[in-house]
mmCIF file of C-alpha atoms in Angstrom:
data_model
loop_
_atom_site.group_PDB
_atom_site.id
_atom_site.type_symbol
_atom_site.label_atom_id
_atom_site.label_comp_id
_atom_site.label_asym_id
_atom_site.label_seq_id
_atom_site.Cartn_x
_atom_site.Cartn_y
_atom_site.Cartn_z
ATOM 1 C CA MET A 67 39.649 -5.444 16.551
ATOM 2 C CA ASN A 68 42.741 -3.538 15.051
ATOM 3 C CA ALA A 69 40.738 -0.286 13.335
ATOM 4 C CA GLN A 70 42.339 2.756 11.749
ATOM 5 C CA ILE A 71 41.036 5.829 11.143
ATOM 6 C CA PRO A 72 40.729 5.819 7.406
ATOM 7 C CA PRO A 73 41.091 9.485 5.845
ATOM 8 C CA PHE A 74 39.081 12.264 5.551
ATOM 9 C CA ALA A 75 37.775 13.697 1.658
ATOM 10 C CA VAL A 76 36.578 15.510 -0.292
ATOM 11 C CA ILE A 77 34.655 15.583 -3.761
ATOM 12 C CA PRO A 78 33.665 18.676 -5.122
ATOM 13 C CA GLY A 79 30.423 18.562 -7.436
ATOM 14 C CA SER A 80 33.680 18.750 -11.191
ATOM 15 C CA GLN A 81 34.750 14.947 -10.187
ATOM 16 C CA VAL A 82 30.413 13.523 -9.197
ATOM 17 C CA HIS A 83 29.468 15.150 -12.467
ATOM 18 C CA GLN A 84 32.294 13.902 -14.378
ATOM 19 C CA VAL A 85 31.835 10.187 -13.224
ATOM 20 C CA LEU A 86 28.309 10.585 -13.715
ATOM 21 C CA THR A 87 27.885 12.045 -16.922
ATOM 22 C CA GLY A 88 27.168 9.459 -19.567
ATOM 23 C CA ARG A 89 27.122 6.573 -17.498
ATOM 24 C CA GLU A 90 23.445 6.668 -16.680
ATOM 25 C CA ARG A 91 22.594 3.170 -17.844
ATOM 26 C CA GLN A 92 25.203 2.481 -14.911
ATOM 27 C CA VAL A 93 23.595 4.398 -12.423
ATOM 28 C CA ILE A 94 20.071 2.586 -13.458
ATOM 29 C CA ASP A 95 21.350 0.018 -12.693
ATOM 30 C CA LEU A 96 22.616 1.415 -9.479
ATOM 31 C CA ILE A 97 19.103 2.674 -8.188
ATOM 32 C CA GLU A 98 17.741 -1.226 -9.150
ATOM 33 C CA ASP A 99 19.878 -2.727 -6.516
ATOM 34 C CA ALA A 100 19.974 -0.523 -4.120
ATOM 35 C CA TYR A 101 15.924 -0.915 -4.371
ATOM 36 C CA ARG A 102 16.256 -5.111 -4.085
ATOM 37 C CA VAL A 103 18.595 -4.401 -1.277
ATOM 38 C CA HIS A 104 16.451 -2.346 0.636
ATOM 39 C CA GLY A 105 13.571 -4.725 -0.525
ATOM 40 C CA GLU A 106 15.050 -7.567 1.272
ATOM 41 C CA GLY A 107 15.477 -5.775 4.490
ATOM 42 C CA ASP A 108 19.295 -5.294 4.113
ATOM 43 C CA THR A 109 19.045 -1.273 4.684
ATOM 44 C CA VAL A 110 18.671 1.372 7.378
ATOM 45 C CA ASN A 111 16.486 3.983 6.106
ATOM 46 C CA PRO A 112 14.952 5.544 9.021
ATOM 47 C CA PRO A 113 12.499 8.926 8.924
ATOM 48 C CA SER A 114 13.527 12.067 6.811
ATOM 49 C CA TYR A 115 14.352 14.520 9.267
ATOM 50 C CA PHE A 116 12.604 18.169 7.754
ATOM 51 C CA LEU A 117 14.779 21.639 8.547
ATOM 52 C CA ARG A 118 11.964 24.210 8.635
ATOM 53 C CA PHE A 119 11.594 27.757 9.522
ATOM 54 C CA PRO A 120 8.541 30.407 10.960
ATOM 55 C CA ASP A 121 10.334 33.626 8.682
ATOM 56 C CA ARG A 122 11.176 31.253 5.480
ATOM 57 C CA PRO A 123 7.742 29.026 5.287
ATOM 58 C CA ALA A 124 8.453 28.297 1.737
ATOM 59 C CA SER A 125 12.121 26.833 3.022
ATOM 60 C CA ARG A 126 13.557 23.383 4.193
ATOM 61 C CA ILE A 127 16.734 21.166 4.967
ATOM 62 C CA ILE A 128 16.228 17.974 5.022
ATOM 63 C CA ALA A 129 18.499 15.000 6.256
ATOM 64 C CA LEU A 130 18.245 11.501 5.325
ATOM 65 C CA PRO A 131 20.258 8.922 7.467
ATOM 66 C CA ALA A 132 20.972 5.640 5.684
ATOM 67 C CA SER A 133 23.429 2.636 5.929
ATOM 68 C CA ILE A 134 23.383 0.268 3.029
ATOM 69 C CA GLY A 135 24.704 -3.345 2.831
ATOM 70 C CA GLY A 136 24.826 -5.716 -0.040
ATOM 71 C CA ARG A 137 27.905 -4.494 -2.553
ATOM 72 C CA THR A 138 27.741 -1.004 -1.444
ATOM 73 C CA GLN A 139 28.798 -1.290 2.221
ATOM 74 C CA VAL A 140 28.524 2.165 3.540
ATOM 75 C CA ASP A 141 26.780 4.524 6.260
ATOM 76 C CA GLY A 142 25.592 8.274 5.528
ATOM 77 C CA LEU A 143 23.557 11.054 4.986
ATOM 78 C CA LYS A 144 22.468 14.005 2.897
ATOM 79 C CA TRP A 145 21.608 17.417 3.872
ATOM 80 C CA ILE A 146 19.429 19.044 1.101
ATOM 81 C CA SER A 147 17.895 22.161 1.114
ATOM 82 C CA SER A 148 15.373 23.581 -1.339
ATOM 83 C CA PHE A 149 15.070 27.702 -1.132
ATOM 84 C CA PRO A 150 12.173 27.613 -4.206
ATOM 85 C CA GLN A 151 13.649 31.636 -4.223
ATOM 86 C CA ASN A 152 16.207 30.842 -5.466
ATOM 87 C CA ILE A 153 15.370 30.581 -9.168
ATOM 88 C CA ASP A 154 14.359 34.140 -8.617
ATOM 89 C CA ALA A 155 17.919 34.509 -8.436
ATOM 90 C CA GLY A 156 18.694 32.545 -11.155
ATOM 91 C CA ILE A 157 20.802 30.093 -9.190
ATOM 92 C CA PRO A 158 18.999 25.999 -8.346
ATOM 93 C CA ARG A 159 16.939 25.495 -6.227
ATOM 94 C CA ALA A 160 18.364 22.670 -4.116
ATOM 95 C CA SER A 161 21.614 22.517 -3.211
ATOM 96 C CA ALA A 162 23.178 19.070 -0.992
ATOM 97 C CA VAL A 163 26.216 17.715 0.435
ATOM 98 C CA VAL A 164 26.594 13.479 1.357
ATOM 99 C CA VAL A 165 28.617 12.379 4.057
ATOM 100 C CA LEU A 166 29.884 8.991 3.627
ATOM 101 C CA ASN A 167 31.308 7.153 6.583
ATOM 102 C CA ASP A 168 32.817 3.986 6.995
ATOM 103 C CA GLN A 169 31.118 0.966 8.205
ATOM 104 C CA ALA A 170 33.608 -0.302 10.848
ATOM 105 C CA THR A 171 34.874 2.512 12.132
ATOM 106 C CA GLY A 172 31.783 4.641 12.309
ATOM 107 C CA TYR A 173 34.399 7.313 11.020
ATOM 108 C CA PRO A 174 32.994 9.984 8.231
ATOM 109 C CA ILE A 175 35.189 9.002 4.779
ATOM 110 C CA ALA A 176 34.036 11.824 2.578
ATOM 111 C CA CYS A 177 31.844 14.673 2.040
ATOM 112 C CA MET A 178 30.858 15.396 -1.367
ATOM 113 C CA GLU A 179 28.792 17.547 -3.382
ATOM 114 C CA SER A 180 25.228 15.917 -4.076
ATOM 115 C CA SER A 181 22.892 18.226 -5.952
ATOM 116 C CA ILE A 182 24.343 15.944 -8.458
ATOM 117 C CA ILE A 183 23.870 13.086 -7.375
ATOM 118 C CA SER A 184 20.750 13.295 -5.608
ATOM 119 C CA ALA A 185 19.511 14.276 -9.165
ATOM 120 C CA ALA A 186 20.889 11.240 -11.003
ATOM 121 C CA ARG A 187 19.594 8.714 -8.033
ATOM 122 C CA THR A 188 15.502 10.228 -8.782
ATOM 123 C CA ALA A 189 15.912 10.419 -12.268
ATOM 124 C CA ALA A 190 17.537 6.763 -12.057
ATOM 125 C CA SER A 191 14.840 6.670 -9.831
ATOM 126 C CA ALA A 192 11.730 7.502 -12.126
ATOM 127 C CA ALA A 193 13.460 5.948 -15.523
ATOM 128 C CA LEU A 194 13.823 2.251 -13.926
ATOM 129 C CA ALA A 195 10.104 2.914 -12.538
ATOM 130 C CA ALA A 196 8.733 3.674 -15.699
ATOM 131 C CA ASP A 197 10.667 1.232 -17.292
ATOM 132 C CA TRP A 198 8.824 -1.598 -15.143
ATOM 133 C CA LEU A 199 5.756 -0.038 -14.621
ATOM 134 C CA THR A 200 5.060 -0.353 -18.502
ATOM 135 C CA ARG A 201 6.269 -3.511 -18.943
ATOM 136 C CA GLU A 202 3.289 -5.137 -19.715
ATOM 137 C CA ARG A 203 1.321 -2.005 -21.153
ATOM 138 C CA GLY A 204 4.262 -1.415 -23.694
ATOM 139 C CA ARG A 205 5.737 1.738 -23.942
ATOM 140 C CA PRO A 206 4.074 5.379 -24.578
ATOM 141 C CA ARG A 207 5.425 7.555 -27.331
ATOM 142 C CA ARG A 208 3.588 11.031 -25.299
ATOM 143 C CA VAL A 209 5.496 12.111 -22.588
ATOM 144 C CA GLY A 210 4.495 15.148 -20.509
ATOM 145 C CA PHE A 211 6.675 16.439 -18.441
ATOM 146 C CA PHE A 212 4.883 19.284 -15.667
ATOM 147 C CA GLY A 213 7.537 21.247 -14.043
ATOM 148 C CA VAL A 214 10.403 22.283 -15.940
ATOM 149 C CA GLY A 215 14.125 22.203 -13.914
ATOM 150 C CA PHE A 216 17.084 20.463 -12.970
ATOM 151 C CA ILE A 217 14.938 17.356 -12.183
ATOM 152 C CA ALA A 218 12.791 17.247 -14.778
ATOM 153 C CA ARG A 219 16.291 17.904 -17.072
ATOM 154 C CA TYR A 220 17.537 14.839 -15.363
ATOM 155 C CA ILE A 221 15.020 12.393 -15.536
ATOM 156 C CA HIS A 222 14.648 12.952 -19.508
ATOM 157 C CA THR A 223 18.330 12.360 -19.496
ATOM 158 C CA TYR A 224 17.917 8.916 -17.890
ATOM 159 C CA LEU A 225 15.536 8.153 -20.463
ATOM 160 C CA ASN A 226 16.782 8.467 -23.399
ATOM 161 C CA ALA A 227 19.996 6.683 -21.862
ATOM 162 C CA ALA A 228 17.713 3.715 -20.713
ATOM 163 C CA GLY A 229 15.955 3.856 -24.405
ATOM 164 C CA TRP A 230 13.301 4.903 -24.789
ATOM 165 C CA SER A 231 12.133 7.451 -27.452
ATOM 166 C CA PHE A 232 8.945 9.707 -27.851
ATOM 167 C CA ASP A 233 6.930 10.593 -31.002
ATOM 168 C CA GLU A 234 5.583 13.678 -28.560
ATOM 169 C CA VAL A 235 6.937 15.395 -25.951
ATOM 170 C CA GLY A 236 4.543 18.189 -24.264
ATOM 171 C CA VAL A 237 5.598 20.849 -21.615
ATOM 172 C CA HIS A 238 4.250 22.765 -18.679
ATOM 173 C CA ASP A 239 4.985 24.982 -16.145
ATOM 174 C CA LEU A 240 3.823 28.673 -14.660
ATOM 175 C CA SER A 241 6.477 30.274 -15.765
ATOM 176 C CA PRO A 242 6.352 30.330 -19.381
ATOM 177 C CA GLU A 243 9.801 31.451 -19.415
ATOM 178 C CA HIS A 244 11.218 28.352 -18.398
ATOM 179 C CA ALA A 245 8.560 26.052 -19.847
ATOM 180 C CA GLN A 246 10.415 27.987 -23.469
ATOM 181 C CA GLY A 247 13.615 27.174 -21.968
ATOM 182 C CA PHE A 248 12.869 23.026 -21.753
ATOM 183 C CA ARG A 249 11.874 23.303 -24.852
ATOM 184 C CA SER A 250 14.991 24.874 -26.500
ATOM 185 C CA TYR A 251 16.844 21.968 -24.484
ATOM 186 C CA LEU A 252 14.444 19.724 -25.440
ATOM 187 C CA GLU A 253 15.620 20.612 -28.836
ATOM 188 C CA ARG A 254 18.834 20.325 -28.721
ATOM 189 C CA SER A 255 18.774 16.804 -27.646
ATOM 190 C CA GLY A 256 16.720 15.808 -30.071
ATOM 191 C CA GLY A 257 13.786 13.203 -30.604
ATOM 192 C CA GLY A 258 9.574 14.126 -30.729
ATOM 193 C CA ARG A 259 7.889 17.152 -31.238
ATOM 194 C CA ILE A 260 7.824 19.223 -28.635
ATOM 195 C CA THR A 261 4.642 20.876 -27.603
ATOM 196 C CA VAL A 262 4.309 23.207 -24.801
ATOM 197 C CA HIS A 263 0.753 23.508 -23.861
ATOM 198 C CA ASP A 264 -0.480 26.238 -21.764
ATOM 199 C CA THR A 265 -2.766 24.647 -19.040
ATOM 200 C CA ALA A 266 -2.331 21.511 -16.947
ATOM 201 C CA GLU A 267 -5.285 19.584 -18.436
ATOM 202 C CA GLU A 268 -3.535 19.605 -21.882
ATOM 203 C CA LEU A 269 -0.421 18.393 -21.373
ATOM 204 C CA ILE A 270 -1.966 15.285 -19.156
ATOM 205 C CA GLY A 271 -4.598 14.592 -21.803
ATOM 206 C CA SER A 272 -1.708 14.335 -24.498
ATOM 207 C CA SER A 273 0.333 12.373 -22.334
ATOM 208 C CA ASP A 274 0.330 8.604 -21.476
ATOM 209 C CA LEU A 275 3.624 8.434 -19.201
ATOM 210 C CA VAL A 276 3.597 12.228 -16.972
ATOM 211 C CA VAL A 277 5.801 13.498 -15.299
ATOM 212 C CA PHE A 278 5.687 15.878 -11.869
ATOM 213 C CA ALA A 279 9.153 17.399 -10.904
ATOM 214 C CA THR A 280 7.302 20.758 -9.473
ATOM 215 C CA VAL A 281 7.636 22.577 -6.033
ATOM 216 C CA ALA A 282 4.416 22.083 -5.388
ATOM 217 C CA GLY A 283 3.704 22.255 -1.953
ATOM 218 C CA THR A 284 -0.268 21.196 -1.830
ATOM 219 C CA PRO A 285 -2.096 19.787 -4.641
ATOM 220 C CA HIS A 286 -2.695 21.539 -7.783
ATOM 221 C CA VAL A 287 -4.165 18.779 -10.041
ATOM 222 C CA SER A 288 -7.528 17.685 -8.616
ATOM 223 C CA ASP A 289 -10.012 16.586 -11.659
ATOM 224 C CA VAL A 290 -10.190 12.781 -12.434
ATOM 225 C CA SER A 291 -11.387 12.788 -15.932
ATOM 226 C CA TRP A 292 -8.325 14.274 -17.001
ATOM 227 C CA PHE A 293 -6.886 10.557 -15.858
ATOM 228 C CA SER A 294 -9.386 8.373 -17.629
ATOM 229 C CA HIS A 295 -6.732 7.597 -20.497
ATOM 230 C CA ASN A 296 -4.992 5.802 -17.846
ATOM 231 C CA PRO A 297 -1.817 6.981 -18.069
ATOM 232 C CA VAL A 298 1.508 5.714 -16.016
ATOM 233 C CA VAL A 299 2.231 9.049 -13.787
ATOM 234 C CA LEU A 300 5.617 9.384 -12.497
ATOM 235 C CA HIS A 301 4.385 11.276 -9.658
ATOM 236 C CA VAL A 302 8.249 12.798 -8.497
ATOM 237 C CA SER A 303 7.838 15.764 -6.592
ATOM 238 C CA LEU A 304 4.785 13.893 -4.368
ATOM 239 C CA ARG A 305 1.727 16.709 -3.206
ATOM 240 C CA ASP A 306 0.554 17.777 -6.861
ATOM 241 C CA LEU A 307 -2.548 15.435 -6.925
ATOM 242 C CA ALA A 308 -5.375 15.588 -5.435
ATOM 243 C CA PRO A 309 -6.604 12.427 -2.882
ATOM 244 C CA GLU A 310 -9.361 12.062 -5.103
ATOM 245 C CA ILE A 311 -6.846 11.240 -8.366
ATOM 246 C CA VAL A 312 -4.582 9.320 -5.915
ATOM 247 C CA LEU A 313 -7.319 7.065 -4.684
ATOM 248 C CA ASN A 314 -8.859 6.474 -8.079
ATOM 249 C CA SER A 315 -5.429 5.116 -9.146
ATOM 250 C CA ALA A 316 -2.951 2.618 -9.025
ATOM 251 C CA ASN A 317 -0.532 3.071 -6.594
ATOM 252 C CA VAL A 318 3.354 2.399 -6.560
ATOM 253 C CA VAL A 319 5.797 3.926 -3.756
ATOM 254 C CA ASP A 320 9.375 3.171 -2.992
ATOM 255 C CA ASP A 321 9.280 2.936 0.847
ATOM 256 C CA ILE A 322 4.823 2.520 2.015
ATOM 257 C CA GLU A 323 6.177 4.109 5.494
ATOM 258 C CA HIS A 324 8.397 7.173 4.055
ATOM 259 C CA CYS A 325 5.944 7.927 1.765
ATOM 260 C CA LEU A 326 2.990 8.459 3.252
ATOM 261 C CA LYS A 327 4.075 11.429 5.279
ATOM 262 C CA ALA A 328 4.493 14.978 5.441
ATOM 263 C CA ASP A 329 1.258 15.431 3.622
ATOM 264 C CA THR A 330 2.229 14.046 0.500
ATOM 265 C CA SER A 331 -0.407 13.315 -2.107
ATOM 266 C CA PRO A 332 -0.664 9.437 -0.846
ATOM 267 C CA HIS A 333 -0.169 10.950 2.709
ATOM 268 C CA LEU A 334 -2.995 13.361 2.384
ATOM 269 C CA ALA A 335 -4.974 9.916 0.731
ATOM 270 C CA GLU A 336 -4.709 8.374 4.279
ATOM 271 C CA GLN A 337 -5.831 10.454 5.854
ATOM 272 C CA ALA A 338 -9.420 11.045 4.123
ATOM 273 C CA VAL A 339 -10.377 7.043 3.914
ATOM 274 C CA GLN A 340 -8.342 5.883 7.429
ATOM 275 C CA HIS A 341 -6.755 3.465 5.589
ATOM 276 C CA ARG A 342 -3.689 2.285 3.444
ATOM 277 C CA ASP A 343 -5.862 0.113 0.988
ATOM 278 C CA PHE A 344 -5.321 2.094 -2.032
ATOM 279 C CA ILE A 345 -1.202 1.517 -1.669
ATOM 280 C CA ASP A 346 -0.911 -1.846 -4.595
ATOM 281 C CA GLY A 347 3.168 -1.898 -3.564
ATOM 282 C CA THR A 348 6.405 -1.081 -3.381
ATOM 283 C CA LEU A 349 8.492 -0.638 -6.677
ATOM 284 C CA PHE A 350 10.308 -3.440 -5.734
ATOM 285 C CA ASP A 351 7.029 -5.744 -5.332
ATOM 286 C CA VAL A 352 6.539 -4.620 -9.300
ATOM 287 C CA MET A 353 9.917 -6.035 -9.630
ATOM 288 C CA THR A 354 9.770 -9.616 -7.951
ATOM 289 C CA GLY A 355 6.636 -10.252 -9.482
ATOM 290 C CA ARG A 356 4.975 -10.074 -6.069
ATOM 291 C CA VAL A 357 1.955 -6.704 -7.467
ATOM 292 C CA ARG A 358 0.882 -6.869 -10.815
ATOM 293 C CA LEU A 359 -0.830 -3.466 -11.939
ATOM 294 C CA PRO A 360 -3.876 -3.343 -13.766
ATOM 295 C CA GLU A 361 -4.201 -1.349 -17.159
ATOM 296 C CA ASP A 362 -7.289 -0.081 -17.007
ATOM 297 C CA ARG A 363 -6.963 2.704 -14.092
ATOM 298 C CA PRO A 364 -3.835 5.153 -13.725
ATOM 299 C CA VAL A 365 -0.592 4.139 -12.687
ATOM 300 C CA VAL A 366 0.953 7.151 -10.268
ATOM 301 C CA PHE A 367 4.341 5.481 -8.959
ATOM 302 C CA SER A 368 4.885 7.986 -5.662
ATOM 303 C CA PRO A 369 8.885 7.874 -4.717
ATOM 304 C CA PHE A 370 9.762 9.576 -0.738
ATOM 305 C CA GLY A 371 13.131 9.100 -2.317
ATOM 306 C CA LEU A 372 15.382 6.773 0.199
ATOM 307 C CA GLY A 373 18.652 8.109 1.627
ATOM 308 C CA VAL A 374 20.068 4.419 0.742
ATOM 309 C CA LEU A 375 19.831 4.998 -2.859
ATOM 310 C CA ASP A 376 21.864 8.369 -2.228
ATOM 311 C CA LEU A 377 24.519 6.264 -1.256
ATOM 312 C CA ALA A 378 24.501 3.874 -3.611
ATOM 313 C CA VAL A 379 25.038 6.491 -6.196
ATOM 314 C CA SER A 380 27.454 8.757 -3.203
ATOM 315 C CA LYS A 381 29.865 5.181 -2.879
ATOM 316 C CA HIS A 382 30.058 4.807 -6.235
ATOM 317 C CA VAL A 383 31.370 8.255 -7.174
ATOM 318 C CA TYR A 384 33.955 7.842 -4.296
ATOM 319 C CA ASP A 385 34.903 4.336 -5.341
ATOM 320 C CA THR A 386 35.185 5.073 -8.956
ATOM 321 C CA VAL A 387 37.930 8.659 -7.633
ATOM 322 C CA ARG A 388 39.551 6.559 -4.807
ATOM 323 C CA GLU A 389 40.387 4.480 -7.953
ATOM 324 C CA ARG A 390 41.835 6.790 -10.567
ATOM 325 C CA GLY A 391 43.699 7.935 -7.761
ATOM 326 C CA GLU A 392 41.970 11.302 -7.622
ATOM 327 C CA LEU A 393 40.663 11.499 -4.395
ATOM 328 C CA THR A 394 41.810 15.132 -2.916
ATOM 329 C CA VAL A 395 42.564 13.751 0.845
ATOM 330 C CA ILE A 396 42.882 16.570 3.952
ATOM 331 C CA ASP A 397 45.372 15.282 6.268
ATOM 332 C CA ASP A 398 45.353 15.727 9.673
ATOM 333 C CA PHE A 399 41.334 16.584 9.515
ATOM 334 C CA PHE A 400 40.863 13.885 13.003
ATOM 335 C CA HIS A 401 43.089 16.267 15.020
ATOM 336 C CA GLU A 402 42.926 13.712 18.161
ATOM 337 C CA VAL A 403 43.533 10.154 16.695
ATOM 338 C CA SER A 404 44.358 8.642 19.936
ATOM 339 C CA ARG A 405 42.092 7.689 22.951
ATOM 340 C CA TYR A 406 44.803 8.492 25.512
ATOM 341 C CA GLY A 407 46.356 11.856 23.675
ATOM 342 C CA ASN A 408 48.830 12.437 20.997
ATOM 343 C CA ASP A 409 51.941 13.983 19.917
ATOM 344 C CA LYS A 410 50.209 16.647 18.036
ATOM 345 C CA ALA A 411 47.687 17.525 20.785
ATOM 346 C CA SER A 412 50.558 17.272 23.581
ATOM 347 C CA ASP A 413 53.039 20.075 20.824
ATOM 348 C CA ALA A 414 49.831 22.145 21.079
ATOM 349 C CA ARG A 415 49.680 22.613 24.775
ATOM 350 C CA GLY A 416 52.951 22.933 24.858
#
């Protein structure tokens, strides 16, 4: 074995943004490929680890370790925080970094800003799911956004980039100010009549595609009748729907073991009925034709968020920046580079 320690680079959010902006279709393709690699078993995606704080129960930091094969071939970790009180201070709720590790040596090769990567992979996953889950139904013409933050904006952007257009766009948020802010964003984006709905019932009832992108910690939507028109639901925030709605719907997840934990809505449904028969399958199952979805029930997509998706997008960013010759390499980041000591270490002791 003739392994060498790879250089270590730092990639700031400005470079991440520059690589990904305007390339939403390419990112969706990356996410589809990552789902296929995961579905074929060429990944390692252990449970996410939650760091919670007794004195700050609304906040958390999550570690998502993962390894992906296929064309990506990288190991790594996403470390993402969610501090909802940040919104009151006018700064984003979430912040994140990704560390990528070389598969030959295990050495870290990059640390990069990842709130953009996380939003991009989430939005790309949602747009991909919307496409696959509506192929036999036809594309919805009315979309509703429940929760109007950073993620909702990215999902709208990715749906547009994937060729979606809507006759009507609905908006609902607990904060009227935030709802109006999102409306202003939609007006700048163009397309479709925009309505800010006062109630969740109005939003859901007037939408054929419903996007949940809230910070809800427990279910707050429980009336099954609101979904009687059988919409497709992108349940991105995972904890909005009461178990009875989940049980009354066809359910698609990204990974069954990952999604049915941490008191997500599907996990609560499992606890209520003591089985998982209400899960129809994964998005990979839909993509490969193993699962066909009914048209006479709501369809709910609940993506827990797989670390392998973050790695796929992160490695793409890393490779692009490297190929452009724009990597900011931190020289001498690893000081001890010889198993038995090196000249630099000896000089420091001398």
